[in-house]
Amino acid sequence: MVRIGIIGASGYIGAELVRLLVNHPEVDLTLVSSRQYAGKPLTQAFPHLAGRTELVCEDITSLEASGRADLFFTAVPHQTAMTVVPELLAGGARVVDLSADFRLHDRQIYEQWYQTHSAPELLAVAVYGLPEIHRSAIVDARLVANPGCYPTSVLLALAPLLKAGCLDAHSLIIDAKSGASGAGRAAQAATLYCEVTDGFRAYKVAEHRHTPEIEQELSQLCGHALTVSFTPHLAPMSRGMLSTIYATLIGDHGQAELTQIMTEFYRDEPFIRVFSDGQLPATQYVRGSNFCDLALRLDRRNRRVIILAALDNLVKGAAGQAIQNMNLLCGFPEDQGLRVMPLFP
Amino acid sequence: MVRIGIIGASGYIGAELVRLLVNHPEVDLTLVSSRQYAGKPLTQAFPHLAGRTELVCEDITSLEASGRADLFFTAVPHQTAMTVVPELLAGGARVVDLSADFRLHDRQIYEQWYQTHSAPELLAVAVYGLPEIHRSAIVDARLVANPGCYPTSVLLALAPLLKAGCLDAHSLIIDAKSGASGAGRAAQAATLYCEVTDGFRAYKVAEHRHTPEIEQELSQLCGHALTVSFTPHLAPMSRGMLSTIYATLIGDHGQAELTQIMTEFYRDEPFIRVFSDGQLPATQYVRGSNFCDLALRLDRRNRRVIILAALDNLVKGAAGQAIQNMNLLCGFPEDQGLRVMPLFP
Amino acid sequence: MVRIGIIGASGYIGAELVRLLVNHPEVDLTLVSSRQYAGKPLTQAFPHLAGRTELVCEDITSLEASGRADLFFTAVPHQTAMTVVPELLAGGARVVDLSADFRLHDRQIYEQWYQTHSAPELLAVAVYGLPEIHRSAIVDARLVANPGCYPTSVLLALAPLLKAGCLDAHSLIIDAKSGASGAGRAAQAATLYCEVTDGFRAYKVAEHRHTPEIEQELSQLCGHALTVSFTPHLAPMSRGMLSTIYATLIGDHGQAELTQIMTEFYRDEPFIRVFSDGQLPATQYVRGSNFCDLALRLDRRNRRVIILAALDNLVKGAAGQAIQNMNLLCGFPEDQGLRVMPLFP
Amino acid sequence: MVRIGIIGASGYIGAELVRLLVNHPEVDLTLVSSRQYAGKPLTQAFPHLAGRTELVCEDITSLEASGRADLFFTAVPHQTAMTVVPELLAGGARVVDLSADFRLHDRQIYEQWYQTHSAPELLAVAVYGLPEIHRSAIVDARLVANPGCYPTSVLLALAPLLKAGCLDAHSLIIDAKSGASGAGRAAQAATLYCEVTDGFRAYKVAEHRHTPEIEQELSQLCGHALTVSFTPHLAPMSRGMLSTIYATLIGDHGQAELTQIMTEFYRDEPFIRVFSDGQLPATQYVRGSNFCDLALRLDRRNRRVIILAALDNLVKGAAGQAIQNMNLLCGFPEDQGLRVMPLFP
């Protein structure tokens, strides 16, 4: 049994890690940290976990945590992660970090979109944890930077056709919609029930911090620098993310051929479902699961390809993908503990 | 008092017309038709109207309806409207039609996206009822074709900058999100509560029938033919529509100047609110009202303008705009009966 | 024009007062106070009010506020109200207080359920502002204690049959369900969107502070002391309250006769709708309006009467009722500014 | 491997059976029937199941189905079940029926609340499938009548204290709230998204068909006949059921002792969680799981016990409990395939 610690267990992502790990047959959850709930059972923060875990939250430094687990998930805010992760690594553990702190390879770009980086030496060490693209590198990593939810949906959507040269890399427009759980569990008026329900809005238009992460990975996929227009929206739902992506077609492939390229690209992937039967992805079809559903349409009148990607922002967009990375790091079957089905309705 | 009849009163738009008209001081609602509720009080279909109307639904032909009202709202499906409207007009009444049947000037385009048109001679008679653009023509119309909800949001969003020549007319991408009331009150599995809630999906990607309506009006605004990419989505909310529109900038205006152009364009409009103070439109801020809220952002890195438009699809997107048109037709103050405030939260 | 001030305008109830008052023809809103938004336009707190009010929030003491309005609504938390209201009254204004501070006549009971009362002399001055029961006393009041949302629904539901002696006063069980807006706009984790949506829970079972308020008024109605069992629940909706009330039948009235008693009792009330046609109240039929909808069923097998009451907790349960009280205080038609229709769907 | 057939697989309960069974290690799903989707992959009805099942729906008679599976789940409407089940049993299979047709032991009572029963001889054969109460009888059953969702929550809530003699059996009032999935997937206007969202209503007050089922089982628990008042409500959520139950206390136990009796009663149950730490059950804490969460409060002022029970109506209230029964019938561990955690948020 591999011993697992979660640093930052009282947020939605922490809870989601616990939900999935308690049914994972090859790991032992030995440590959950939370400042807010220190000394209290984790089930006080999350009554839904009752009956399946007796863990008590600890307020613990990374140094004290070292040695208590073989692998840590760090589910703390960016800027906190960069102070915690180095000590955990120094203690000999491997780390899957769910913050943004180690996703960007270029320190300058990081500091331009976030703030000063206190552990820049780790930027070259960290592997970007999108298994469908970087699987072989993840296997040997000490530190995996778990992708953001928006980038996961966008990269999985664009990788096949962008690599195949079917899309004009300078035409990319990403219109993404997320549920409210992406905003976390901290008390704030903006995500109160009454502010979100029966409403829809854009936010951080053309200035969201996931932009450079998307651009870094897309640039790598197509072999040259590019920029994208990225507009995130808040939808009145708890979980779920749908990205609608617009790109100008290069060449004269038809819709069926383009879909075929995408299907081939993900043929052996356990978590990618490409819809080729006329149905369209919908977030309710992936809820609670590690699936990312994809489909595309060709807008012939305008020679644009429209790609749709749906995932659960807390699972494939966070905790599920982190466990998928853990499985790769530990040599477990990649879908171990992740065969949980979508919950619909 | 002007006598008003509603043909098709048992749908959501019909109910919305009644909600607003019972508080309109210059009209008298004399007739509501509904096949399904014929002989029954309208409040049996819509208990929320109880106490404010005693109207009984009638199953009535257009011929019989003629003479019973001075102005009719026809809130019936397209294809039905084209059989009803001619007789109502022949009877001497004016008509505000809320279907798609008289919105397109070009019969061929109509028949390509819908089906055969049985009253094509009225296509030249009908005035497209978007008051902010066609106010003077509406005033003298016999037949007003009330715009679709999506087109209303898109046209109001694009008119100022497109007319000002600031946008590349061939770059337009419209990513629109609507609440479920747009699908109507007919029983269908696809819009059951459980299918819609906590979920998000696109539908009719690049093939929605509002596309030619949008293109007709935008082409007229910019003086030449254009096509757009249009992707509608279904959001888990009852009312509300948010359109996020992407266009390549022409010229070197900054965000503030572009916002200023938009603000000026709508300076005297009672129902258009341009947000210039950093806030972004949200559907919950217009719920139940006839407002359309607008804002824009300049994505400098990609020289794209991103325009956001929010409205209530049943009000400014349907019944409210229809009453606005009625006010113009009847010489009432344009906001008579429409000063109802948004309901938030 | 009567000058109106709102102390505490940045909560949901404050916003609701403004929504309704801007369309009230006989008042002039001269002052809105808010510590949090002091110096900022009210529309920054509530963008939905944009275009209809230019008011700027003030951080103002009650002393400074005195003289700036003829009538004040105080929409501040209990315990704050008792410090603000005396000064406003001393300044010569009349006050409709929306807190709990002046609803209980008995200081001891107040202090047992809340905390020490610093203005107990006003308890005898205040009139309990439920117009359907205390209309004549309200007309002459200087201080109106606007009822709580739960008590309003319960008292309107029980008054007719309790006064008529049809119910065993010691059998009353109240199972009430409220939307999340009742919890206010303050940031707190418990009312985040993700905590409330797609969920249902009871809270403060048998210990909610509205209990003594309900008991005081019911006791007065039936002429002797009584206690009730009261269980509030949080439903995943923004607005709306449904109370399901169980009482043992006295006598042998049938369902139709009991409904008839209720209908008679409220015959001339503009805001009470008794459903006698087989339909049941639902919160969506009163949303945004000042209606309280009532119906009852007789459970013959158990000789129990089950009464259902639906209202909008922010309107008839707070701001709407407060304006109804204002209308009485000022001699305006009782439904002035309150003819706004329910918003459905 | 035990071969499993599902008759009626295109409803929400059918889909839920599939969701859980595809991860059950000891069964093989060999047949799914659906008239509506006959000849089509099950994933066309339920895209969320894509990638995990290749099953094609069949329109099949019970006779043809016989022999294709060792155990059948019948998830068809009542009245259909009574025609299907006898043939499946005759074919040698065991059956877990999810309709109401075999829950009531007394034919007369069945026919009074439903309609004529065409297979009354099976009423004595069927075992009421509430494992926590009837486990030993279920083990040997040929036909298990899977309990209704409301009765499951009510019986689990009341069994401990009723058996212990702490409650006045003639005082029982059940106020229950359910999500919309209980109404099924058939197209009907009453459960459209717009009719349900942001609303709350009671229905079938004092006349719901689950009443005799509750009374049958409660009578058996306490040893004498009793009747209850039962009011179901529709809450704006997809899944979830909360029952709030009122009973007059007998004896002088305190809240802690009563909770202790309940805790003891369910000490070894894998799916019952009694909250004794101050928290209250909430439907969002059981979503998607087979848990039933319980807690109670003593209303000392009125000597009433208030019991709260939360479960997922599609899992412990239907498909999950059916699989729990299957596990008992087949000698599998009772929680096999049912250790799936609640999905929160």
PDB file of C-alpha atoms in Angstrom, chain C residues 6-203:
ATOM      1  CA  ILE C   6     -33.675  53.075   3.852  1.00  0.00           C
ATOM      2  CA  ILE C   7     -31.227  52.238   6.600  1.00  0.00           C
ATOM      3  CA  GLY C   8     -29.369  49.132   5.480  1.00  0.00           C
ATOM      4  CA  ALA C   9     -29.812  49.191   1.741  1.00  0.00           C
ATOM      5  CA  SER C  10     -27.116  46.756   0.642  1.00  0.00           C
ATOM      6  CA  GLY C  11     -28.811  43.552   1.710  1.00  0.00           C
ATOM      7  CA  TYR C  12     -31.355  41.648  -0.307  1.00  0.00           C
ATOM      8  CA  ILE C  13     -34.254  43.227   1.567  1.00  0.00           C
ATOM      9  CA  GLY C  14     -32.860  46.698   1.034  1.00  0.00           C
ATOM     10  CA  ALA C  15     -32.542  46.060  -2.668  1.00  0.00           C
ATOM     11  CA  GLU C  16     -36.065  44.726  -2.776  1.00  0.00           C
ATOM     12  CA  LEU C  17     -37.382  47.878  -1.125  1.00  0.00           C
ATOM     13  CA  VAL C  18     -35.668  49.943  -3.795  1.00  0.00           C
ATOM     14  CA  ARG C  19     -36.950  47.713  -6.616  1.00  0.00           C
ATOM     15  CA  LEU C  20     -40.499  48.315  -5.495  1.00  0.00           C
ATOM     16  CA  LEU C  21     -40.212  51.946  -4.390  1.00  0.00           C
ATOM     17  CA  VAL C  22     -38.740  53.293  -7.641  1.00  0.00           C
ATOM     18  CA  ASN C  23     -42.091  52.504  -9.277  1.00  0.00           C
ATOM     19  CA  HIS C  24     -44.208  53.837  -6.402  1.00  0.00           C
ATOM     20  CA  PRO C  25     -45.804  57.086  -7.594  1.00  0.00           C
ATOM     21  CA  GLU C  26     -46.190  58.805  -4.240  1.00  0.00           C
ATOM     22  CA  VAL C  27     -42.791  58.481  -2.631  1.00  0.00           C
ATOM     23  CA  ASP C  28     -39.375  59.876  -3.142  1.00  0.00           C
ATOM     24  CA  LEU C  29     -36.403  57.787  -2.100  1.00  0.00           C
ATOM     25  CA  THR C  30     -34.056  60.288  -0.544  1.00  0.00           C
ATOM     26  CA  LEU C  31     -31.537  58.279   1.411  1.00  0.00           C
ATOM     27  CA  VAL C  32     -29.993  54.837   1.302  1.00  0.00           C
ATOM     28  CA  SER C  33     -27.453  53.875   3.908  1.00  0.00           C
ATOM     29  CA  SER C  34     -24.821  51.172   3.752  1.00  0.00           C
ATOM     30  CA  ARG C  35     -21.566  50.955   5.593  1.00  0.00           C
ATOM     31  CA  GLN C  36     -20.036  48.547   3.105  1.00  0.00           C
ATOM     32  CA  TYR C  37     -20.883  50.584   0.021  1.00  0.00           C
ATOM     33  CA  ALA C  38     -20.568  54.036   1.550  1.00  0.00           C
ATOM     34  CA  GLY C  39     -19.751  56.607  -1.090  1.00  0.00           C
ATOM     35  CA  LYS C  40     -20.577  54.254  -3.917  1.00  0.00           C
ATOM     36  CA  PRO C  41     -23.623  54.181  -6.171  1.00  0.00           C
ATOM     37  CA  LEU C  42     -26.193  51.691  -4.978  1.00  0.00           C
ATOM     38  CA  THR C  43     -26.002  50.127  -8.426  1.00  0.00           C
ATOM     39  CA  GLN C  44     -22.494  48.972  -7.661  1.00  0.00           C
ATOM     40  CA  ALA C  45     -23.962  46.715  -5.015  1.00  0.00           C
ATOM     41  CA  PHE C  46     -26.954  45.904  -7.178  1.00  0.00           C
ATOM     42  CA  PRO C  47     -26.355  46.273 -10.906  1.00  0.00           C
ATOM     43  CA  HIS C  48     -29.918  45.176 -11.597  1.00  0.00           C
ATOM     44  CA  LEU C  49     -31.104  48.570 -10.340  1.00  0.00           C
ATOM     45  CA  ALA C  50     -29.018  50.419 -12.931  1.00  0.00           C
ATOM     46  CA  GLY C  51     -30.832  52.993 -14.992  1.00  0.00           C
ATOM     47  CA  ARG C  52     -33.550  53.534 -12.456  1.00  0.00           C
ATOM     48  CA  THR C  53     -31.746  55.042  -9.505  1.00  0.00           C
ATOM     49  CA  GLU C  54     -28.798  57.367  -9.059  1.00  0.00           C
ATOM     50  CA  LEU C  55     -28.668  56.995  -5.299  1.00  0.00           C
ATOM     51  CA  VAL C  56     -25.297  56.872  -3.580  1.00  0.00           C
ATOM     52  CA  CYS C  57     -24.943  54.861  -0.378  1.00  0.00           C
ATOM     53  CA  GLU C  58     -24.151  56.776   2.768  1.00  0.00           C
ATOM     54  CA  ASP C  59     -22.571  55.675   6.008  1.00  0.00           C
ATOM     55  CA  ILE C  60     -24.779  57.689   8.258  1.00  0.00           C
ATOM     56  CA  THR C  61     -25.847  57.715  11.880  1.00  0.00           C
ATOM     57  CA  SER C  62     -29.508  57.681  12.737  1.00  0.00           C
ATOM     58  CA  LEU C  63     -29.138  61.168  14.113  1.00  0.00           C
ATOM     59  CA  GLU C  64     -27.797  62.494  10.842  1.00  0.00           C
ATOM     60  CA  ALA C  65     -30.472  60.613   8.951  1.00  0.00           C
ATOM     61  CA  SER C  66     -33.229  62.251  10.944  1.00  0.00           C
ATOM     62  CA  GLY C  67     -34.942  64.942   8.972  1.00  0.00           C
ATOM     63  CA  ARG C  68     -33.789  63.534   5.672  1.00  0.00           C
ATOM     64  CA  ALA C  69     -36.903  61.413   5.335  1.00  0.00           C
ATOM     65  CA  ASP C  70     -40.468  61.298   6.596  1.00  0.00           C
ATOM     66  CA  LEU C  71     -40.490  57.559   6.925  1.00  0.00           C
ATOM     67  CA  PHE C  72     -37.659  55.128   7.353  1.00  0.00           C
ATOM     68  CA  PHE C  73     -37.342  51.482   6.592  1.00  0.00           C
ATOM     69  CA  THR C  74     -34.748  49.912   8.850  1.00  0.00           C
ATOM     70  CA  ALA C  75     -33.388  46.783   7.215  1.00  0.00           C
ATOM     71  CA  VAL C  76     -30.542  46.093   9.593  1.00  0.00           C
ATOM     72  CA  PRO C  77     -29.853  43.052  11.785  1.00  0.00           C
ATOM     73  CA  HIS C  78     -31.692  42.651  15.058  1.00  0.00           C
ATOM     74  CA  GLN C  79     -29.780  44.274  17.921  1.00  0.00           C
ATOM     75  CA  THR C  80     -28.641  46.972  15.499  1.00  0.00           C
ATOM     76  CA  ALA C  81     -32.220  47.979  14.895  1.00  0.00           C
ATOM     77  CA  MET C  82     -32.857  48.681  18.575  1.00  0.00           C
ATOM     78  CA  THR C  83     -30.095  51.281  18.585  1.00  0.00           C
ATOM     79  CA  VAL C  84     -31.109  52.934  15.328  1.00  0.00           C
ATOM     80  CA  VAL C  85     -34.878  53.048  15.582  1.00  0.00           C
ATOM     81  CA  PRO C  86     -35.249  55.169  18.755  1.00  0.00           C
ATOM     82  CA  GLU C  87     -33.230  58.030  17.266  1.00  0.00           C
ATOM     83  CA  LEU C  88     -35.162  57.960  14.017  1.00  0.00           C
ATOM     84  CA  LEU C  89     -38.422  58.086  15.938  1.00  0.00           C
ATOM     85  CA  ALA C  90     -37.067  60.865  18.126  1.00  0.00           C
ATOM     86  CA  GLY C  91     -36.322  62.810  14.978  1.00  0.00           C
ATOM     87  CA  GLY C  92     -40.002  62.766  14.164  1.00  0.00           C
ATOM     88  CA  ALA C  93     -40.049  60.154  11.440  1.00  0.00           C
ATOM     89  CA  ARG C  94     -42.184  57.072  11.363  1.00  0.00           C
ATOM     90  CA  VAL C  95     -40.389  53.782  11.079  1.00  0.00           C
ATOM     91  CA  VAL C  96     -41.122  50.400   9.580  1.00  0.00           C
ATOM     92  CA  ASP C  97     -38.539  48.108  11.133  1.00  0.00           C
ATOM     93  CA  LEU C  98     -37.797  44.865   9.318  1.00  0.00           C
ATOM     94  CA  SER C  99     -35.759  43.299  12.111  1.00  0.00           C
ATOM     95  CA  ALA C 100     -37.068  41.165  14.960  1.00  0.00           C
ATOM     96  CA  ASP C 101     -36.394  43.793  17.613  1.00  0.00           C
ATOM     97  CA  PHE C 102     -39.900  45.160  18.012  1.00  0.00           C
ATOM     98  CA  ARG C 103     -42.079  42.202  17.102  1.00  0.00           C
ATOM     99  CA  LEU C 104     -42.395  40.639  20.536  1.00  0.00           C
ATOM    100  CA  HIS C 105     -44.478  42.496  23.079  1.00  0.00           C
ATOM    101  CA  ASP C 106     -42.930  40.700  26.024  1.00  0.00           C
ATOM    102  CA  ARG C 107     -39.414  41.813  26.838  1.00  0.00           C
ATOM    103  CA  GLN C 108     -38.673  38.656  28.768  1.00  0.00           C
ATOM    104  CA  ILE C 109     -39.532  36.427  25.865  1.00  0.00           C
ATOM    105  CA  TYR C 110     -37.476  38.609  23.548  1.00  0.00           C
ATOM    106  CA  GLU C 111     -34.465  38.395  25.821  1.00  0.00           C
ATOM    107  CA  GLN C 112     -34.879  34.661  26.231  1.00  0.00           C
ATOM    108  CA  TRP C 113     -34.743  34.026  22.461  1.00  0.00           C
ATOM    109  CA  TYR C 114     -32.483  36.901  21.443  1.00  0.00           C
ATOM    110  CA  GLN C 115     -30.433  39.011  23.868  1.00  0.00           C
ATOM    111  CA  THR C 116     -30.858  42.009  26.134  1.00  0.00           C
ATOM    112  CA  HIS C 117     -33.171  44.658  24.763  1.00  0.00           C
ATOM    113  CA  SER C 118     -31.880  48.218  24.952  1.00  0.00           C
ATOM    114  CA  ALA C 119     -35.118  49.952  23.975  1.00  0.00           C
ATOM    115  CA  PRO C 120     -37.773  47.947  25.785  1.00  0.00           C
ATOM    116  CA  GLU C 121     -40.024  50.980  26.151  1.00  0.00           C
ATOM    117  CA  LEU C 122     -40.731  50.782  22.433  1.00  0.00           C
ATOM    118  CA  LEU C 123     -42.103  47.251  22.653  1.00  0.00           C
ATOM    119  CA  ALA C 124     -45.432  48.651  23.764  1.00  0.00           C
ATOM    120  CA  VAL C 125     -45.347  51.356  21.109  1.00  0.00           C
ATOM    121  CA  ALA C 126     -44.632  49.100  18.181  1.00  0.00           C
ATOM    122  CA  VAL C 127     -47.507  47.640  16.198  1.00  0.00           C
ATOM    123  CA  TYR C 128     -47.096  44.206  14.699  1.00  0.00           C
ATOM    124  CA  GLY C 129     -47.304  44.918  11.001  1.00  0.00           C
ATOM    125  CA  LEU C 130     -49.454  42.166   9.599  1.00  0.00           C
ATOM    126  CA  PRO C 131     -52.080  44.259   7.806  1.00  0.00           C
ATOM    127  CA  GLU C 132     -54.574  41.448   7.302  1.00  0.00           C
ATOM    128  CA  ILE C 133     -54.800  41.085  11.090  1.00  0.00           C
ATOM    129  CA  HIS C 134     -53.770  44.435  12.568  1.00  0.00           C
ATOM    130  CA  ARG C 135     -54.709  46.909   9.860  1.00  0.00           C
ATOM    131  CA  SER C 136     -56.496  49.434  12.014  1.00  0.00           C
ATOM    132  CA  ALA C 137     -53.701  49.604  14.563  1.00  0.00           C
ATOM    133  CA  ILE C 138     -51.069  50.002  11.882  1.00  0.00           C
ATOM    134  CA  VAL C 139     -52.730  53.072  10.407  1.00  0.00           C
ATOM    135  CA  ASP C 140     -51.958  55.096  13.513  1.00  0.00           C
ATOM    136  CA  ALA C 141     -48.599  53.610  14.411  1.00  0.00           C
ATOM    137  CA  ARG C 142     -45.344  55.492  14.743  1.00  0.00           C
ATOM    138  CA  LEU C 143     -43.335  52.278  14.713  1.00  0.00           C
ATOM    139  CA  VAL C 144     -44.366  49.206  12.769  1.00  0.00           C
ATOM    140  CA  ALA C 145     -42.605  45.926  13.483  1.00  0.00           C
ATOM    141  CA  ASN C 146     -42.663  44.190  10.139  1.00  0.00           C
ATOM    142  CA  PRO C 147     -43.330  40.472  10.666  1.00  0.00           C
ATOM    143  CA  GLY C 148     -40.824  37.746   9.959  1.00  0.00           C
ATOM    144  CA  CYS C 149     -41.219  35.759   6.772  1.00  0.00           C
ATOM    145  CA  TYR C 150     -42.074  32.466   8.475  1.00  0.00           C
ATOM    146  CA  PRO C 151     -44.605  34.066  10.844  1.00  0.00           C
ATOM    147  CA  THR C 152     -46.303  35.863   7.972  1.00  0.00           C
ATOM    148  CA  SER C 153     -46.949  32.617   6.141  1.00  0.00           C
ATOM    149  CA  VAL C 154     -48.023  30.771   9.277  1.00  0.00           C
ATOM    150  CA  LEU C 155     -50.307  33.479  10.649  1.00  0.00           C
ATOM    151  CA  LEU C 156     -52.071  34.090   7.371  1.00  0.00           C
ATOM    152  CA  ALA C 157     -52.553  30.336   7.000  1.00  0.00           C
ATOM    153  CA  LEU C 158     -53.955  29.751  10.475  1.00  0.00           C
ATOM    154  CA  ALA C 159     -55.877  32.907  11.321  1.00  0.00           C
ATOM    155  CA  PRO C 160     -59.221  32.061   9.669  1.00  0.00           C
ATOM    156  CA  LEU C 161     -59.689  28.544  11.042  1.00  0.00           C
ATOM    157  CA  LEU C 162     -58.116  29.247  14.403  1.00  0.00           C
ATOM    158  CA  LYS C 163     -60.377  32.228  14.987  1.00  0.00           C
ATOM    159  CA  ALA C 164     -63.320  30.166  13.821  1.00  0.00           C
ATOM    160  CA  GLY C 165     -62.498  27.540  16.417  1.00  0.00           C
ATOM    161  CA  CYS C 166     -62.003  24.745  13.909  1.00  0.00           C
ATOM    162  CA  LEU C 167     -58.515  23.769  15.009  1.00  0.00           C
ATOM    163  CA  ASP C 168     -57.107  22.248  18.168  1.00  0.00           C
ATOM    164  CA  ALA C 169     -54.686  24.949  19.240  1.00  0.00           C
ATOM    165  CA  HIS C 170     -52.406  22.448  20.918  1.00  0.00           C
ATOM    166  CA  SER C 171     -51.916  20.293  17.865  1.00  0.00           C
ATOM    167  CA  LEU C 172     -50.103  22.773  15.637  1.00  0.00           C
ATOM    168  CA  ILE C 173     -47.087  21.532  13.703  1.00  0.00           C
ATOM    169  CA  ILE C 174     -45.431  23.797  11.200  1.00  0.00           C
ATOM    170  CA  ASP C 175     -43.095  22.386   8.594  1.00  0.00           C
ATOM    171  CA  ALA C 176     -41.722  25.346   6.664  1.00  0.00           C
ATOM    172  CA  LYS C 177     -39.401  25.585   3.680  1.00  0.00           C
ATOM    173  CA  SER C 178     -37.518  28.689   2.641  1.00  0.00           C
ATOM    174  CA  GLY C 179     -35.282  29.762  -0.214  1.00  0.00           C
ATOM    175  CA  ALA C 180     -31.714  30.881   0.434  1.00  0.00           C
ATOM    176  CA  SER C 181     -32.303  34.623   0.156  1.00  0.00           C
ATOM    177  CA  GLY C 182     -33.647  34.508   3.693  1.00  0.00           C
ATOM    178  CA  ALA C 183     -30.075  33.994   4.851  1.00  0.00           C
ATOM    179  CA  GLY C 184     -29.023  37.338   3.448  1.00  0.00           C
ATOM    180  CA  ARG C 185     -26.137  38.505   1.327  1.00  0.00           C
ATOM    181  CA  ALA C 186     -23.306  38.235   3.846  1.00  0.00           C
ATOM    182  CA  ALA C 187     -20.498  35.937   2.745  1.00  0.00           C
ATOM    183  CA  GLN C 188     -20.773  32.621   4.509  1.00  0.00           C
ATOM    184  CA  ALA C 189     -19.799  29.131   3.437  1.00  0.00           C
ATOM    185  CA  ALA C 190     -23.135  27.611   4.434  1.00  0.00           C
ATOM    186  CA  THR C 191     -25.045  29.465   1.735  1.00  0.00           C
ATOM    187  CA  LEU C 192     -22.556  29.138  -1.096  1.00  0.00           C
ATOM    188  CA  TYR C 193     -24.115  27.962  -4.300  1.00  0.00           C
ATOM    189  CA  CYS C 194     -22.454  24.547  -4.070  1.00  0.00           C
ATOM    190  CA  GLU C 195     -23.708  23.974  -0.526  1.00  0.00           C
ATOM    191  CA  VAL C 196     -27.325  24.755  -1.294  1.00  0.00           C
ATOM    192  CA  THR C 197     -28.016  23.602  -4.839  1.00  0.00           C
ATOM    193  CA  ASP C 198     -29.543  20.187  -5.475  1.00  0.00           C
ATOM    194  CA  GLY C 199     -29.895  19.719  -1.727  1.00  0.00           C
ATOM    195  CA  PHE C 200     -32.417  20.018   1.031  1.00  0.00           C
ATOM    196  CA  ARG C 201     -32.029  20.218   4.768  1.00  0.00           C
ATOM    197  CA  ALA C 202     -33.702  21.199   8.003  1.00  0.00           C
ATOM    198  CA  TYR C 203     -32.053  23.679  10.351  1.00  0.00           C
TER     199      TYR C 203
END
